[in-house]
């Protein structure tokens, strides 16, 4: 059966890479990229594109009706750091946008929906090391509790309406094809750009702040593997923990220095993102994803560093 895949929020860090991967598998014409902004350089002239604002219910309904997608990926969101500057807007976009998509997915009998959650669903009272799938969750950012509420809605739509919705709690994502926008883990991408451009970088988190991170190739593979898994293997309909690897700014700086020996790292005195990072897990237990759909990580920190620097060199 030919899939018709609708990707909402395609211009972002995940969307840019996911659209390219989906188009390789399903053919460019079967993957409709959409965003509130004009297509970015990677999406331009590579396949169908629509303007979509998840809060514009009428237009979104029209797009579902026009394309009758079999799969929908909803990636439009306001991330943790920007969410703290615009709390009401973050709640509205992250929550109302999700509910619009879930409702239209039911109405138009979409076969599968993907919606990303995040390690931000955990909070200061969650276990910080090897954080389990199920534990105390008291996120204290708007982004975090919008993701936690979203997870509950996803499970609810699965239980009440039989909607096949699948989700991952992404760690911080690192990729070279697109920049992250407004998150707490963004430093782990900026460091590579700055190392190549200026040979130095001032991070906004302290040297010892460990956070779970993942290379984009792994994240895209995890997403596609989850979406391809037979429905009976999916035992979690809220969102799966996804671990990646955990490292500190000091550790990533040391890896960069191995390949760019004169690289210098410094650390900001204070930054509001530090409090967000301190409330998040340092490492994650993703054994349920391994068990249910065979998840295996490929990229460790040295491999990420080498791949990032090699690829970025050719594009910046
Ligand atoms: C952020 O930092 O806000 C995101 C995330 C971990 O969900 N990258």
Coordinates of C-alpha atoms and ligand atoms in Angstrom, one line a residue:
X1 CA 0.0 0.0 0.0
X2 CA 1.3 3.5 -0.9
X3 CA 1.7 5.7 2.2
X4 CA 0.7 9.4 2.2
X5 CA 2.7 11.0 4.9
X6 CA 2.0 14.5 6.3
X7 CA 4.8 16.0 8.3
X8 CA 3.8 19.1 10.4
X9 CA 6.7 21.4 11.5
X10 CA 9.0 20.1 8.8
X11 CA 11.4 23.0 9.0
X12 CA 12.7 22.1 12.4
X13 CA 15.7 20.1 13.6
X14 CA 13.9 16.8 13.5
X15 CA 11.6 17.6 10.6
X16 CA 14.4 18.5 8.2
X17 CA 16.0 15.1 8.6
X18 CA 12.9 13.1 8.9
X19 CA 11.4 14.4 5.7
X20 CA 14.6 13.5 3.8
X21 CA 14.6 10.0 5.3
X22 CA 10.8 9.4 4.7
X23 CA 11.2 10.7 1.1
X24 CA 14.0 8.2 0.4
X25 CA 11.7 5.4 1.6
X26 CA 8.3 6.4 0.3
X27 CA 9.1 8.7 -2.6
X28 CA 9.2 12.5 -2.5
X29 CA 5.7 12.9 -3.8
X30 CA 4.2 10.8 -1.0
X31 CA 5.7 12.9 1.8
X32 CA 4.0 16.3 2.3
X33 CA 6.2 18.6 4.3
X34 CA 4.5 21.5 6.0
X35 CA 5.5 24.4 8.3
X36 CA 4.2 27.8 9.4
X37 CA 7.3 29.3 7.7
X38 CA 8.6 29.0 4.1
X39 CA 10.5 25.7 3.4
X40 CA 14.1 25.8 4.6
X41 CA 17.0 25.2 2.2
X42 CA 16.9 21.5 2.7
X43 CA 13.1 21.2 1.9
X44 CA 13.0 23.7 -1.0
X45 CA 12.1 22.0 -4.3
X46 CA 12.5 18.5 -2.9
X47 CA 8.8 17.5 -2.8
X48 CA 5.3 18.8 -1.9
X49 CA 5.1 21.6 0.7
X50 CA 2.1 23.2 2.4
X51 CA 1.9 26.1 4.8
X52 CA 0.4 24.8 8.0
X53 CA -0.2 26.4 11.4
X54 CA -1.4 23.8 13.9
X55 CA -3.5 26.5 15.6
X56 CA -5.3 27.3 12.4
X57 CA -8.0 24.6 12.7
X58 CA -9.8 25.4 9.5
X59 CA -6.7 25.3 7.3
X60 CA -5.4 22.2 9.1
X61 CA -8.7 20.4 8.5
X62 CA -8.5 21.5 4.8
X63 CA -5.0 19.9 4.5
X64 CA -6.1 16.6 6.1
X65 CA -9.0 16.6 3.7
X66 CA -6.9 17.5 0.7
X67 CA -4.1 14.9 1.3
X68 CA -5.9 12.2 3.2
X69 CA -2.7 11.1 4.9
X70 CA -2.1 7.5 6.1
X71 CA 0.6 8.7 8.5
X72 CA 1.1 12.0 10.3
X73 CA 4.2 13.3 12.1
X74 CA 3.4 16.3 14.3
X75 CA 6.7 18.0 15.1
X76 CA 5.6 21.6 15.6
X77 CA 6.5 22.7 19.1
X78 CA 8.0 25.4 21.3
X79 CA 11.0 23.9 23.2
X80 CA 12.1 24.3 26.8
X81 CA 14.1 27.5 26.8
X82 CA 11.8 29.5 24.6
X83 CA 8.8 28.0 26.4
X84 CA 9.9 29.7 29.6
X85 CA 10.0 33.1 27.8
X86 CA 6.5 32.5 26.2
X87 CA 4.8 30.2 28.6
X88 CA 1.2 30.6 27.5
X89 CA 2.1 30.5 23.8
X90 CA 4.1 27.3 24.4
X91 CA 1.2 25.7 26.2
X92 CA -1.2 26.7 23.5
X93 CA 0.9 25.6 20.6
X94 CA 2.1 22.3 22.2
X95 CA -1.3 21.3 23.5
X96 CA -4.0 22.8 21.3
X97 CA -1.9 21.9 18.2
X98 CA -1.7 18.3 19.4
X99 CA -5.4 18.1 20.1
X100 CA -6.3 19.4 16.6
X101 CA -4.1 16.8 15.0
X102 CA -5.4 13.9 17.2
X103 CA -9.0 14.9 16.3
X104 CA -8.4 15.2 12.6
X105 CA -6.4 11.9 12.7
X106 CA -9.5 10.2 14.1
X107 CA -11.9 12.0 11.7
X108 CA -9.8 11.2 8.6
X109 CA -8.9 7.6 9.8
X110 CA -5.2 8.2 9.7
X111 CA -3.5 4.9 10.3
X112 CA -0.5 6.0 12.4
X113 CA 0.5 9.2 14.2
X114 CA 3.9 10.1 15.6
X115 CA 4.3 12.8 18.2
X116 CA 7.6 13.5 20.0
X117 CA 7.8 13.8 23.7
X118 CA 11.0 14.6 25.6
X119 CA 13.2 13.9 28.7
X120 CA 11.7 17.2 29.8
X121 CA 8.6 15.2 31.1
X122 CA 10.8 14.4 34.2
X123 CA 11.3 16.8 37.0
X124 CA 13.4 17.5 40.1
X125 CA 11.8 14.6 42.1
X126 CA 12.2 12.0 39.3
X127 CA 15.2 9.7 39.8
X128 CA 18.1 11.4 38.1
X129 CA 20.2 8.4 37.1
X130 CA 18.9 5.7 34.8
X131 CA 15.5 7.3 35.0
X132 CA 12.9 4.6 34.6
X133 CA 9.9 4.6 32.2
X134 CA 7.5 4.9 35.2
X135 CA 8.4 7.1 38.2
X136 CA 7.5 10.4 39.9
X137 CA 7.1 13.0 37.2
X138 CA 7.0 16.7 38.3
X139 CA 8.3 18.7 35.3
X140 CA 8.6 22.4 36.2
X141 CA 8.9 23.9 32.7
X142 CA 5.9 24.6 30.5
X143 CA 7.5 22.6 27.7
X144 CA 7.9 19.6 30.1
X145 CA 4.4 19.6 31.4
X146 CA 2.9 20.2 28.0
X147 CA 4.8 17.1 26.9
X148 CA 3.6 15.1 29.9
X149 CA 0.0 16.2 29.3
X150 CA 0.4 15.4 25.6
X151 CA 1.6 11.9 26.5
X152 CA -1.6 11.4 28.5
X153 CA -3.7 12.6 25.6
X154 CA -1.9 10.3 23.1
X155 CA -2.6 7.3 25.4
X156 CA -6.2 8.5 25.8
X157 CA -6.8 8.7 22.1
X158 CA -5.4 5.2 21.7
X159 CA -7.6 3.8 24.4
X160 CA -10.8 5.7 23.6
X161 CA -10.7 6.0 19.8
X162 CA -8.2 3.2 18.8
X163 CA -5.9 5.8 17.2
X164 CA -2.5 4.2 16.6
X165 CA -0.4 7.0 18.1
X166 CA 3.3 6.4 18.9
X167 CA 5.8 8.5 20.7
X168 CA 9.4 8.8 21.9
X169 CA 10.9 10.8 24.8
X170 CA 13.8 12.2 22.8
X171 CA 16.9 13.2 24.7
X172 CA 18.8 16.3 23.4
X173 CA 19.4 15.8 19.6
X174 CA 22.6 16.5 17.8
X175 CA 22.7 16.9 14.0
X176 CA 24.5 18.9 11.3
X177 CA 21.8 19.3 8.7
X178 CA 19.6 21.6 10.8
X179 CA 19.9 23.7 13.9
X180 CA 17.9 23.2 17.0
X181 CA 15.6 26.0 18.0
X182 CA 15.3 27.2 21.6
X183 CA 16.1 24.1 23.7
X184 CA 18.3 23.5 26.8
X185 CA 20.4 20.9 25.0
X186 CA 21.2 23.2 22.0
X187 CA 24.8 23.8 23.3
X188 CA 25.7 20.3 22.1
X189 CA 25.1 21.4 18.5
X190 CA 26.4 25.0 18.8
X191 CA 29.8 23.8 20.1
X192 CA 30.6 22.1 16.8
X193 CA 29.6 25.2 14.7
X194 CA 31.7 27.5 16.9
X195 CA 34.6 25.1 17.1
X196 CA 34.9 25.1 13.3
X197 CA 34.2 28.8 12.8
X198 CA 36.1 30.4 15.7
X199 CA 38.0 27.7 17.5
X200 CA 36.2 28.5 20.8
X201 CA 32.8 28.3 22.4
X202 CA 31.2 29.6 25.5
X203 CA 28.7 27.1 26.8
X204 CA 25.6 28.1 28.7
X205 CA 25.5 25.1 31.0
X206 CA 28.1 24.4 33.7
X207 CA 31.1 22.1 32.9
X208 CA 29.7 19.1 34.9
X209 CA 26.0 19.2 33.8
X210 CA 25.3 15.7 32.4
X211 CA 22.4 15.3 30.1
X212 CA 21.1 12.5 27.9
X213 CA 21.8 13.2 24.2
X214 CA 21.5 11.4 20.9
X215 CA 22.8 11.7 17.4
X216 CA 20.2 12.5 14.8
X217 CA 20.9 9.4 12.7
X218 CA 20.0 7.3 15.8
X219 CA 17.0 9.4 16.5
X220 CA 15.6 9.1 13.0
X221 CA 16.3 5.4 13.0
X222 CA 14.5 5.0 16.3
X223 CA 11.5 7.0 15.0
X224 CA 11.2 4.9 11.8
X225 CA 11.7 1.6 13.6
X226 CA 9.0 2.5 16.1
X227 CA 6.6 3.6 13.3
X228 CA 7.3 0.3 11.4
X229 CA 6.9 -2.0 14.4
X230 CA 3.8 -4.2 14.4
X231 CA 1.1 -2.5 16.6
X232 CA 1.0 -5.5 19.0
X233 CA 4.7 -4.9 19.9
X234 CA 3.9 -1.4 21.1
X235 CA 3.2 -1.7 24.8
X236 CA 3.6 2.0 25.6
X237 CA 1.1 4.4 24.1
X238 CA 2.2 7.4 26.1
X239 CA 5.8 7.7 25.1
X240 CA 8.9 5.5 25.2
X241 CA 12.0 6.4 27.2
X242 CA 15.0 6.8 24.8
X243 CA 18.4 7.0 26.4
X244 CA 21.1 8.0 23.9
X245 CA 24.4 8.7 25.7
X246 CA 25.0 11.0 28.6
X247 CA 27.8 13.4 28.7
X248 CA 28.8 16.8 30.2
X249 CA 29.9 20.0 28.4
X250 CA 33.4 19.2 29.7
X251 CA 33.4 15.8 28.1
X252 CA 32.1 16.9 24.7
X253 CA 34.7 19.8 24.8
X254 CA 37.5 17.2 25.4
X255 CA 36.3 15.2 22.4
X256 CA 36.2 18.2 20.1
X257 CA 39.7 19.1 21.3
X258 CA 41.0 15.7 20.2
X259 CA 40.1 16.7 16.6
X260 CA 40.7 20.5 16.9
X261 CA 43.6 20.7 19.3
X262 CA 43.5 24.5 19.8
X263 CA 39.8 24.5 20.6
X264 CA 38.9 26.4 23.8
X265 CA 35.8 25.9 25.9
X266 CA 34.5 28.4 28.5
X267 CA 31.4 28.5 30.5
X268 CA 28.9 31.3 31.2
X269 CA 28.6 32.5 34.7
X270 CA 24.9 32.1 34.9
X271 CA 22.1 31.2 32.5
X272 CA 18.4 30.4 33.0
X273 CA 18.8 27.2 31.1
X274 CA 21.0 25.8 33.9
X275 CA 18.0 25.4 36.2
X276 CA 16.1 23.6 33.5
X277 CA 19.0 21.2 32.9
X278 CA 19.4 20.6 36.6
X279 CA 15.7 19.5 36.8
X280 CA 16.2 16.8 34.1
X281 CA 17.6 13.3 34.2
X282 CA 21.3 12.7 33.8
X283 CA 20.7 9.3 32.2
X284 CA 17.7 7.3 31.1
X285 CA 16.7 3.7 31.1
X286 CA 15.3 2.7 27.7
X287 CA 15.1 -1.1 28.3
X288 CA 11.4 -1.1 27.3
X289 CA 12.2 0.2 23.8
X290 CA 14.9 -2.4 23.5
X291 CA 12.6 -5.1 24.5
X292 CA 9.5 -4.1 22.6
X293 CA 10.9 -3.1 19.2
X294 CA 14.6 -4.0 19.3
X295 CA 16.0 -0.6 19.9
X296 CA 19.9 -0.4 19.8
X297 CA 22.0 2.8 19.9
X298 CA 24.8 3.2 17.3
X299 CA 26.5 6.5 18.0
X300 CA 28.7 7.1 21.0
X301 CA 30.4 10.5 21.8
X302 CA 33.6 10.0 19.7
X303 CA 31.6 8.8 16.7
X304 CA 29.2 11.8 17.0
X305 CA 32.0 14.2 17.3
X306 CA 33.8 12.9 14.2
X307 CA 30.7 12.7 12.1
X308 CA 29.5 16.2 13.1
X309 CA 32.9 17.9 12.4
X310 CA 33.4 16.0 9.1
X311 CA 29.9 16.9 7.8
X312 CA 29.7 20.4 9.1
X313 CA 33.1 21.3 7.5
X314 CA 31.5 20.8 4.1
X315 CA 28.4 23.0 4.8
X316 CA 29.6 26.0 6.9
Ligands
LIG1 C1 15.1 20.9 24.7 O1 16.3 21.1 25.1 O2 14.2 21.6 25.0 C2 14.9 19.8 23.8 C3 14.5 18.5 24.5 C4 15.4 17.8 25.4 O3 13.3 18.1 24.4 N1 16.0 19.5 23.0

